[in-house]
Amino acid sequence: MNAVTPFAVPQDSPFGPDNLPYGVFSTAGGPRRLGVAYGDHVLDVGAAARATGAAGELAGLLEAPSLNPLLEAGRPAWRQARAAITAWVTAEEHRAAVGPCLVPRGEVTLHLPFEVADYVDFYASEHHAANLGRIFRPGAEPLTPNWKHLPIGYHGRAGTVVVSGTPVVRPSGQRKAPAEPAPSYGPSQRLDIEAEVGFVVGAPTPLGERVELRDADRHVFGVCLVNDWSARDLQAWEYVPLGPFLGKSFATSVSPWVVPLDALTHARIEPPARDTEPLPYLDDRSARPPSGLDIALEVRLNGHPVSRPPFAAMYWTYAQMLAHMTVNGASLRAGDLFASGTVSGPDRDTRGALIELTWNGEQPLELPDGTTRAFLQDGDEITITATAPGPNGTRIGFGEVTGRISPAR
Ligand code: CA
């Protein structure tokens, strides 16, 4: 960039001028405002729009207390907003006007960045699906017959998607181990995580229309981190034949920052080689640019790194997930969230769930404090972070999604 950088951030900042992720913040009990993370600050974009005399339509979108109006406005508006905000933080002419709109990150409270419309969770990692197949169906084919023909998913509970930092109350419910004669009710004994990447839908579609693979980027605004908390004992007893229900719906945590897809240009890669020819509506072999994303995740348990799942290894891409999710004519709404499913790589220390990391509890993790974990204990804190390549050797940061387990009520 040739312009002088008035609000310079270090080259290694995860929130440099090429990222500019959106979130919703407040200060000292004040109203919620739309912000963009920049270095160690949050830019109040509504205030910056007013201070710089931005066009009325753009200013209106940025002055909203949620990302949803901008989401709904579609890609031309997303580009216009990104260009304006980039200029505000990099061009000398805006320094005096924009400077007062930067709030130190330590002074803000971050909220859910968008109102979640519908929530869908996929199962797009071959390594994760195969590991669970080996754990639950030993001796059988690890993958179900449909797995390589369609991205498997289910509809989750949008109303219990919570922002990072929200305590997660240990869920109670029905469970029955195979050896037990009857089900019992009580707090989950096998509370787990699923480290995932979430995609935030912007531009809506009318009922009856599908989104073609090549049009995915018209509808996907950006990316966040997701922890799909999972009670494995509740899940195991309830999931046949209709899939996940109460073992998942008690809470799903998301990171407070939504990284625009436009910030991930340098992270785009070919998905891994696939050995099954997809039906034409899922065939992305000639898609340019490719929709694989080189996002490197890290999972920490009580501050101790336990896994580094590679999103680059995912079998199905976000464009294929979106094409499949709408192929029956189901409409999209601004604020729809679809998540990738657990991100797991080929190696043990790249698995994104405790059930895989501990092989269903048989090989507990050893933590530096001398304790071991098969599944989560009350008071445990899980933090998922991620970065992706940016231009000129920079890293695009996703911030973090964190949550601590509270005792059952
Ligand atoms: Ca999941």
Tab-separated table of C-alpha atoms and ligand atoms in Angstrom:
chain	number	residue	atom	x	y	z
A	1	MET	CA	0.000	0.000	0.000
A	2	ASN	CA	1.461	3.358	-0.992
A	3	ALA	CA	-0.572	5.504	1.345
A	4	VAL	CA	0.974	6.515	4.631
A	5	THR	CA	-0.457	4.364	7.414
A	6	PRO	CA	-1.663	6.795	10.035
A	7	PHE	CA	-2.669	4.128	12.515
A	8	ALA	CA	0.213	1.749	11.906
A	9	VAL	CA	-0.086	-1.732	13.360
A	10	PRO	CA	2.850	-4.160	13.601
A	11	GLN	CA	3.425	-6.294	10.499
A	12	ASP	CA	2.724	-9.420	12.580
A	13	SER	CA	-0.597	-8.162	13.971
A	14	PRO	CA	-3.430	-10.631	13.296
A	15	PHE	CA	-5.704	-7.604	12.798
A	16	GLY	CA	-3.794	-5.600	10.195
A	17	PRO	CA	-5.198	-3.500	7.330
A	18	ASP	CA	-5.743	-6.597	5.149
A	19	ASN	CA	-8.069	-8.280	7.648
A	20	LEU	CA	-10.658	-5.809	9.045
A	21	PRO	CA	-13.062	-8.313	10.645
A	22	TYR	CA	-16.464	-7.093	11.840
A	23	GLY	CA	-17.914	-7.417	15.316
A	24	VAL	CA	-20.418	-5.777	17.651
A	25	PHE	CA	-19.139	-3.985	20.750
A	26	SER	CA	-20.176	-1.721	23.580
A	27	THR	CA	-18.300	0.327	26.170
A	28	ALA	CA	-19.245	0.916	29.797
A	29	GLY	CA	-22.822	-0.281	29.417
A	30	GLY	CA	-23.431	1.915	26.358
A	31	PRO	CA	-25.335	0.901	23.222
A	32	ARG	CA	-24.176	-1.839	20.889
A	33	ARG	CA	-22.217	-0.600	17.881
A	34	LEU	CA	-20.714	-2.156	14.796
A	35	GLY	CA	-16.923	-2.255	14.913
A	36	VAL	CA	-13.921	-3.488	12.989
A	37	ALA	CA	-10.852	-4.918	14.736
A	38	TYR	CA	-7.719	-2.997	13.820
A	39	GLY	CA	-4.472	-3.676	15.684
A	40	ASP	CA	-5.183	-3.353	19.394
A	41	HIS	CA	-8.247	-1.186	18.730
A	42	VAL	CA	-11.813	-1.442	17.573
A	43	LEU	CA	-12.847	1.086	14.947
A	44	ASP	CA	-16.362	2.368	15.596
A	45	VAL	CA	-17.373	2.238	11.933
A	46	GLY	CA	-20.640	4.100	12.407
A	47	ALA	CA	-18.818	6.986	14.063
A	48	ALA	CA	-16.110	6.865	11.396
A	49	ALA	CA	-18.767	7.018	8.666
A	50	ARG	CA	-20.230	10.149	10.252
A	51	ALA	CA	-16.815	11.725	10.865
A	52	THR	CA	-15.710	11.222	7.275
A	53	GLY	CA	-19.016	12.209	5.699
A	54	ALA	CA	-19.588	8.790	4.108
A	55	ALA	CA	-22.501	8.397	1.693
A	56	GLY	CA	-25.875	8.042	3.395
A	57	GLU	CA	-26.589	4.472	2.345
A	58	LEU	CA	-23.184	3.195	3.473
A	59	ALA	CA	-23.361	5.207	6.688
A	60	GLY	CA	-26.768	3.706	7.436
A	61	LEU	CA	-25.432	0.155	7.134
A	62	LEU	CA	-22.418	0.892	9.346
A	63	GLU	CA	-24.398	2.732	12.026
A	64	ALA	CA	-26.538	-0.343	12.724
A	65	PRO	CA	-26.081	-2.156	16.072
A	66	SER	CA	-25.663	-5.491	14.227
A	67	LEU	CA	-23.998	-6.819	11.111
A	68	ASN	CA	-27.302	-7.998	9.624
A	69	PRO	CA	-28.203	-4.891	7.565
A	70	LEU	CA	-24.780	-4.986	5.897
A	71	LEU	CA	-25.104	-8.767	5.402
A	72	GLU	CA	-28.443	-8.344	3.668
A	73	ALA	CA	-27.148	-5.559	1.394
A	74	GLY	CA	-25.033	-7.982	-0.660
A	75	ARG	CA	-21.575	-8.125	-2.143
A	76	PRO	CA	-21.430	-4.679	-3.854
A	77	ALA	CA	-22.168	-3.043	-0.482
A	78	TRP	CA	-19.637	-5.334	1.274
A	79	ARG	CA	-16.960	-4.215	-1.212
A	80	GLN	CA	-17.897	-0.559	-0.828
A	81	ALA	CA	-17.743	-0.791	2.965
A	82	ARG	CA	-14.405	-2.609	2.909
A	83	ALA	CA	-12.865	-0.048	0.538
A	84	ALA	CA	-14.094	2.831	2.712
A	85	ILE	CA	-12.856	1.293	5.981
A	86	THR	CA	-9.484	0.434	4.405
A	87	ALA	CA	-9.108	4.093	3.407
A	88	TRP	CA	-10.155	5.299	6.856
A	89	VAL	CA	-7.356	3.361	8.570
A	90	THR	CA	-4.644	3.824	5.951
A	91	ALA	CA	-5.034	7.230	4.265
A	92	GLU	CA	-3.442	10.273	5.886
A	93	GLU	CA	-6.346	12.514	4.910
A	94	HIS	CA	-8.652	10.635	7.340
A	95	ARG	CA	-6.318	10.638	10.330
A	96	ALA	CA	-7.845	13.566	12.202
A	97	ALA	CA	-11.452	12.464	11.632
A	98	VAL	CA	-11.019	8.729	12.267
A	99	GLY	CA	-8.530	8.792	15.152
A	100	PRO	CA	-11.165	9.546	17.807
A	101	CYS	CA	-13.275	6.613	16.518
A	102	LEU	CA	-10.673	4.026	17.578
A	103	VAL	CA	-11.447	2.413	20.940
A	104	PRO	CA	-8.801	0.340	22.789
A	105	ARG	CA	-9.850	-3.322	22.589
A	106	GLY	CA	-9.327	-3.691	26.318
A	107	GLU	CA	-12.179	-1.250	26.945
A	108	VAL	CA	-14.860	-2.983	24.920
A	109	THR	CA	-17.342	-5.757	25.559
A	110	LEU	CA	-17.891	-7.925	22.500
A	111	HIS	CA	-21.327	-9.292	21.639
A	112	LEU	CA	-22.766	-11.771	19.156
A	113	PRO	CA	-21.693	-10.161	15.859
A	114	PHE	CA	-24.902	-10.953	13.966
A	115	GLU	CA	-28.419	-12.141	14.649
A	116	VAL	CA	-28.277	-15.820	13.745
A	117	ALA	CA	-31.093	-16.759	11.375
A	118	ASP	CA	-30.837	-20.486	10.638
A	119	TYR	CA	-27.975	-22.693	11.780
A	120	VAL	CA	-26.747	-25.733	9.879
A	121	ASP	CA	-23.816	-27.913	10.878
A	122	PHE	CA	-21.995	-30.115	8.376
A	123	TYR	CA	-19.637	-33.083	8.744
A	124	ALA	CA	-17.111	-32.185	6.052
A	125	SER	CA	-13.840	-33.632	7.399
A	126	GLU	CA	-13.093	-37.087	6.036
A	127	HIS	CA	-10.622	-37.691	8.868
A	128	HIS	CA	-13.228	-36.798	11.519
A	129	ALA	CA	-15.996	-38.834	9.907
A	130	ALA	CA	-13.708	-41.843	9.434
A	131	ASN	CA	-12.423	-41.662	13.026
A	132	LEU	CA	-15.976	-41.576	14.414
A	133	GLY	CA	-16.901	-44.450	12.114
A	134	ARG	CA	-13.997	-46.515	13.461
A	135	ILE	CA	-14.940	-45.673	17.068
A	136	PHE	CA	-18.679	-46.361	16.751
A	137	ARG	CA	-18.791	-49.041	14.035
A	138	PRO	CA	-15.596	-51.059	14.503
A	139	GLY	CA	-15.048	-53.596	11.756
A	140	ALA	CA	-17.375	-51.814	9.323
A	141	GLU	CA	-16.545	-49.297	6.573
A	142	PRO	CA	-15.578	-46.095	8.429
A	143	LEU	CA	-17.570	-43.841	6.074
A	144	THR	CA	-21.282	-44.278	5.388
A	145	PRO	CA	-22.158	-44.993	1.703
A	146	ASN	CA	-23.425	-41.434	1.122
A	147	TRP	CA	-20.445	-39.612	2.644
A	148	LYS	CA	-18.432	-38.898	-0.515
A	149	HIS	CA	-21.535	-38.061	-2.570
A	150	LEU	CA	-22.967	-35.243	-0.467
A	151	PRO	CA	-21.883	-33.007	2.414
A	152	ILE	CA	-23.823	-34.492	5.338
A	153	GLY	CA	-25.416	-31.951	7.669
A	154	TYR	CA	-28.234	-31.280	10.115
A	155	HIS	CA	-30.193	-28.244	11.254
A	156	GLY	CA	-29.072	-26.994	14.657
A	157	ARG	CA	-30.554	-24.546	17.132
A	158	ALA	CA	-29.906	-20.931	16.083
A	159	GLY	CA	-31.254	-19.492	19.337
A	160	THR	CA	-28.513	-21.074	21.441
A	161	VAL	CA	-25.591	-19.771	19.382
A	162	VAL	CA	-23.635	-17.652	21.877
A	163	VAL	CA	-20.632	-15.374	21.664
A	164	SER	CA	-17.197	-16.398	22.890
A	165	GLY	CA	-16.831	-16.025	26.642
A	166	THR	CA	-20.387	-17.087	27.448
A	167	PRO	CA	-20.270	-19.784	30.185
A	168	VAL	CA	-21.443	-23.208	29.030
A	169	VAL	CA	-23.652	-24.950	31.572
A	170	ARG	CA	-23.106	-28.708	31.607
A	171	PRO	CA	-26.223	-30.160	29.993
A	172	SER	CA	-28.354	-32.842	31.579
A	173	GLY	CA	-30.382	-35.394	29.713
A	174	GLN	CA	-31.107	-39.014	28.964
A	175	ARG	CA	-28.299	-41.420	28.290
A	176	LYS	CA	-27.906	-45.171	28.164
A	177	ALA	CA	-24.608	-46.964	27.773
A	178	PRO	CA	-24.878	-50.205	25.748
A	179	ALA	CA	-24.273	-52.339	28.853
A	180	GLU	CA	-26.933	-50.567	30.923
A	181	PRO	CA	-30.410	-52.123	31.068
A	182	ALA	CA	-32.347	-48.839	30.991
A	183	PRO	CA	-31.780	-45.138	30.319
A	184	SER	CA	-31.077	-42.708	33.156
A	185	TYR	CA	-31.257	-38.930	33.519
A	186	GLY	CA	-28.471	-36.682	34.769
A	187	PRO	CA	-25.585	-34.350	33.903
A	188	SER	CA	-23.582	-35.374	30.850
A	189	GLN	CA	-20.502	-37.393	31.780
A	190	ARG	CA	-18.983	-37.105	28.319
A	191	LEU	CA	-18.968	-33.405	27.457
A	192	ASP	CA	-16.870	-32.656	24.380
A	193	ILE	CA	-15.888	-29.930	21.943
A	194	GLU	CA	-15.904	-29.706	18.176
A	195	ALA	CA	-13.471	-27.192	16.644
A	196	GLU	CA	-15.127	-25.868	13.507
A	197	VAL	CA	-15.133	-23.041	10.994
A	198	GLY	CA	-18.415	-21.195	10.440
A	199	PHE	CA	-19.665	-19.371	7.340
A	200	VAL	CA	-21.963	-16.360	7.644
A	201	VAL	CA	-24.538	-15.896	4.894
A	202	GLY	CA	-25.295	-12.406	3.689
A	203	ALA	CA	-27.394	-11.956	0.565
A	204	PRO	CA	-30.681	-13.888	0.875
A	205	THR	CA	-32.386	-16.001	-1.797
A	206	PRO	CA	-36.102	-16.518	-2.556
A	207	LEU	CA	-37.785	-19.808	-1.718
A	208	GLY	CA	-37.488	-22.278	-4.584
A	209	GLU	CA	-34.139	-21.060	-5.930
A	210	ARG	CA	-30.819	-22.796	-5.573
A	211	VAL	CA	-27.337	-21.296	-5.276
A	212	GLU	CA	-24.955	-22.644	-7.889
A	213	LEU	CA	-21.392	-23.415	-6.866
A	214	ARG	CA	-20.059	-20.479	-8.875
A	215	ASP	CA	-22.397	-18.045	-7.109
A	216	ALA	CA	-21.422	-19.013	-3.561
A	217	ASP	CA	-19.339	-15.878	-3.025
A	218	ARG	CA	-22.328	-13.669	-3.782
A	219	HIS	CA	-23.962	-15.090	-0.676
A	220	VAL	CA	-21.174	-15.925	1.773
A	221	PHE	CA	-20.065	-12.800	3.608
A	222	GLY	CA	-17.423	-14.140	5.935
A	223	VAL	CA	-15.969	-16.654	8.311
A	224	CYS	CA	-15.917	-17.152	12.081
A	225	LEU	CA	-14.750	-19.823	14.508
A	226	VAL	CA	-17.257	-22.232	16.053
A	227	ASN	CA	-17.187	-24.605	19.017
A	228	ASP	CA	-20.027	-27.098	18.648
A	229	TRP	CA	-20.191	-28.329	22.264
A	230	SER	CA	-21.345	-31.939	22.248
A	231	ALA	CA	-22.627	-34.228	25.008
A	232	ARG	CA	-21.498	-37.586	23.623
A	233	ASP	CA	-23.544	-39.707	26.035
A	234	LEU	CA	-26.784	-37.850	25.238
A	235	GLN	CA	-25.916	-37.905	21.539
A	236	ALA	CA	-25.172	-41.649	21.408
A	237	TRP	CA	-28.569	-42.574	22.892
A	238	GLU	CA	-30.737	-40.127	20.937
A	239	TYR	CA	-29.241	-39.799	17.456
A	240	VAL	CA	-30.701	-42.833	15.669
A	241	PRO	CA	-32.553	-42.357	13.359
A	242	LEU	CA	-32.925	-38.546	13.075
A	243	GLY	CA	-29.480	-37.265	14.041
A	244	PRO	CA	-28.154	-34.813	16.643
A	245	PHE	CA	-30.709	-33.126	18.932
A	246	LEU	CA	-30.315	-32.295	22.654
A	247	GLY	CA	-26.721	-33.528	22.751
A	248	LYS	CA	-25.818	-30.470	20.672
A	249	SER	CA	-28.543	-27.841	21.074
A	250	PHE	CA	-27.654	-26.578	24.574
A	251	ALA	CA	-24.948	-24.190	23.289
A	252	THR	CA	-22.814	-23.412	20.242
A	253	SER	CA	-20.095	-20.781	20.723
A	254	VAL	CA	-18.841	-18.458	17.976
A	255	SER	CA	-15.930	-16.030	17.812
A	256	PRO	CA	-16.857	-12.331	18.097
A	257	TRP	CA	-15.159	-11.384	14.804
A	258	VAL	CA	-16.417	-12.240	11.319
A	259	VAL	CA	-13.515	-12.220	8.863
A	260	PRO	CA	-14.744	-11.115	5.428
A	261	LEU	CA	-14.258	-13.639	2.639
A	262	ASP	CA	-12.507	-10.776	0.838
A	263	ALA	CA	-9.745	-10.920	3.477
A	264	LEU	CA	-9.043	-14.569	2.623
A	265	THR	CA	-7.947	-14.175	-1.011
A	266	HIS	CA	-4.442	-15.407	-0.154
A	267	ALA	CA	-5.796	-18.352	1.843
A	268	ARG	CA	-7.608	-19.972	-1.084
A	269	ILE	CA	-6.244	-23.379	-2.037
A	270	GLU	CA	-7.322	-26.446	-3.931
A	271	PRO	CA	-9.216	-28.873	-1.695
A	272	PRO	CA	-7.465	-32.230	-1.171
A	273	ALA	CA	-7.593	-34.815	-3.955
A	274	ARG	CA	-10.964	-36.578	-3.967
A	275	ASP	CA	-11.483	-40.089	-5.277
A	276	THR	CA	-15.231	-40.013	-5.964
A	277	GLU	CA	-16.761	-38.098	-8.851
A	278	PRO	CA	-19.427	-35.762	-7.497
A	279	LEU	CA	-22.777	-35.067	-9.135
A	280	PRO	CA	-22.573	-32.011	-11.425
A	281	TYR	CA	-24.086	-29.559	-8.917
A	282	LEU	CA	-21.213	-30.361	-6.518
A	283	ASP	CA	-18.455	-30.657	-9.119
A	284	ASP	CA	-15.947	-27.892	-8.335
A	285	ARG	CA	-12.965	-29.365	-10.157
A	286	SER	CA	-12.795	-26.445	-12.605
A	287	ALA	CA	-13.791	-23.748	-10.107
A	288	ARG	CA	-11.513	-20.685	-10.082
A	289	PRO	CA	-10.581	-19.483	-7.606
A	290	PRO	CA	-10.787	-22.729	-5.627
A	291	SER	CA	-12.900	-22.730	-2.457
A	292	GLY	CA	-10.520	-24.629	-0.199
A	293	LEU	CA	-9.208	-22.413	2.611
A	294	ASP	CA	-5.839	-22.715	4.326
A	295	ILE	CA	-6.963	-21.892	7.868
A	296	ALA	CA	-4.784	-23.220	10.701
A	297	LEU	CA	-6.695	-23.815	13.948
A	298	GLU	CA	-5.364	-24.374	17.447
A	299	VAL	CA	-7.293	-25.841	20.384
A	300	ARG	CA	-6.201	-25.101	23.959
A	301	LEU	CA	-7.542	-26.805	27.094
A	302	ASN	CA	-6.954	-24.634	30.180
A	303	GLY	CA	-4.295	-22.777	28.209
A	304	HIS	CA	-2.458	-25.906	27.103
A	305	PRO	CA	-2.389	-26.589	23.321
A	306	VAL	CA	-3.924	-30.009	22.639
A	307	SER	CA	-4.515	-29.916	18.868
A	308	ARG	CA	-3.774	-28.011	15.657
A	309	PRO	CA	-6.540	-28.928	13.182
A	310	PRO	CA	-5.880	-27.955	9.530
A	311	PHE	CA	-8.949	-26.637	7.683
A	312	ALA	CA	-6.960	-27.154	4.443
A	313	ALA	CA	-7.608	-30.903	4.809
A	314	MET	CA	-11.415	-30.588	4.613
A	315	TYR	CA	-13.018	-32.764	1.927
A	316	TRP	CA	-16.034	-30.562	1.184
A	317	THR	CA	-15.695	-26.799	0.596
A	318	TYR	CA	-17.977	-24.032	1.822
A	319	ALA	CA	-19.193	-23.515	-1.766
A	320	GLN	CA	-20.230	-27.174	-1.997
A	321	MET	CA	-21.928	-26.992	1.405
A	322	LEU	CA	-23.921	-23.941	0.304
A	323	ALA	CA	-24.827	-25.480	-3.071
A	324	HIS	CA	-26.008	-28.653	-1.337
A	325	MET	CA	-27.908	-26.784	1.385
A	326	THR	CA	-29.973	-24.942	-1.242
A	327	VAL	CA	-30.235	-27.560	-4.010
A	328	ASN	CA	-33.774	-28.417	-2.912
A	329	GLY	CA	-34.849	-24.771	-3.153
A	330	ALA	CA	-34.495	-23.962	0.550
A	331	SER	CA	-34.062	-20.198	0.822
A	332	LEU	CA	-31.241	-18.312	2.505
A	333	ARG	CA	-31.658	-15.509	5.016
A	334	ALA	CA	-29.160	-12.847	6.031
A	335	GLY	CA	-27.561	-14.153	9.207
A	336	ASP	CA	-27.741	-17.838	8.318
A	337	LEU	CA	-24.768	-19.656	9.801
A	338	PHE	CA	-23.429	-22.915	8.448
A	339	ALA	CA	-20.493	-24.626	10.100
A	340	SER	CA	-18.034	-27.084	8.612
A	341	GLY	CA	-18.236	-29.839	11.164
A	342	THR	CA	-15.259	-30.852	13.280
A	343	VAL	CA	-11.976	-29.980	11.621
A	344	SER	CA	-9.622	-32.952	11.940
A	345	GLY	CA	-6.408	-33.742	10.101
A	346	PRO	CA	-4.696	-37.096	9.582
A	347	ASP	CA	-2.548	-37.078	12.733
A	348	ARG	CA	-3.555	-37.506	16.361
A	349	ASP	CA	-2.515	-33.969	17.350
A	350	THR	CA	-4.608	-32.493	14.540
A	351	ARG	CA	-7.976	-33.880	15.694
A	352	GLY	CA	-10.628	-31.294	16.564
A	353	ALA	CA	-12.664	-33.188	19.207
A	354	LEU	CA	-11.789	-34.920	22.480
A	355	ILE	CA	-13.593	-38.086	21.408
A	356	GLU	CA	-10.987	-38.469	18.662
A	357	LEU	CA	-8.028	-37.089	20.633
A	358	THR	CA	-8.685	-39.591	23.447
A	359	TRP	CA	-10.148	-42.335	21.218
A	360	ASN	CA	-13.502	-42.362	22.981
A	361	GLY	CA	-11.820	-41.805	26.352
A	362	GLU	CA	-9.521	-44.848	26.112
A	363	GLN	CA	-6.352	-42.727	25.746
A	364	PRO	CA	-6.795	-39.699	28.040
A	365	LEU	CA	-4.843	-36.502	27.411
A	366	GLU	CA	-2.157	-35.672	29.943
A	367	LEU	CA	-2.089	-32.017	30.933
A	368	PRO	CA	0.942	-30.115	32.308
A	369	ASP	CA	-0.673	-29.908	35.772
A	370	GLY	CA	-0.481	-33.703	36.041
A	371	THR	CA	-4.198	-34.289	35.517
A	372	THR	CA	-5.707	-36.213	32.630
A	373	ARG	CA	-8.811	-35.632	30.543
A	374	ALA	CA	-11.015	-38.002	28.645
A	375	PHE	CA	-13.844	-35.465	28.457
A	376	LEU	CA	-14.407	-31.983	29.957
A	377	GLN	CA	-14.602	-31.333	33.699
A	378	ASP	CA	-16.462	-28.449	35.349
A	379	GLY	CA	-14.254	-25.347	35.282
A	380	ASP	CA	-12.365	-26.436	32.162
A	381	GLU	CA	-11.849	-23.719	29.585
A	382	ILE	CA	-11.531	-24.406	25.868
A	383	THR	CA	-10.123	-21.794	23.494
A	384	ILE	CA	-9.974	-22.160	19.722
A	385	THR	CA	-7.884	-19.726	17.676
A	386	ALA	CA	-6.964	-19.607	13.998
A	387	THR	CA	-4.952	-17.762	11.396
A	388	ALA	CA	-4.741	-17.835	7.599
A	389	PRO	CA	-2.182	-16.491	5.126
A	390	GLY	CA	-2.551	-12.845	4.166
A	391	PRO	CA	-0.631	-10.820	1.576
A	392	ASN	CA	3.139	-10.248	1.868
A	393	GLY	CA	3.729	-12.848	4.550
A	394	THR	CA	1.137	-11.394	6.949
A	395	ARG	CA	-1.358	-13.513	8.896
A	396	ILE	CA	-5.109	-12.976	8.967
A	397	GLY	CA	-6.297	-13.575	12.537
A	398	PHE	CA	-9.717	-14.909	13.504
A	399	GLY	CA	-9.430	-14.006	17.182
A	400	GLU	CA	-10.716	-16.750	19.431
A	401	VAL	CA	-13.778	-18.593	20.598
A	402	THR	CA	-13.569	-19.546	24.229
A	403	GLY	CA	-15.907	-21.080	26.772
A	404	ARG	CA	-15.710	-22.400	30.335
A	405	ILE	CA	-17.814	-25.253	31.668
A	406	SER	CA	-20.170	-24.410	34.536
A	407	PRO	CA	-21.632	-27.154	36.746
A	408	ALA	CA	-24.977	-28.664	35.762
A	409	ARG	CA	-28.054	-26.947	37.227
B	1	CA	CA	-20.415	-30.436	14.751
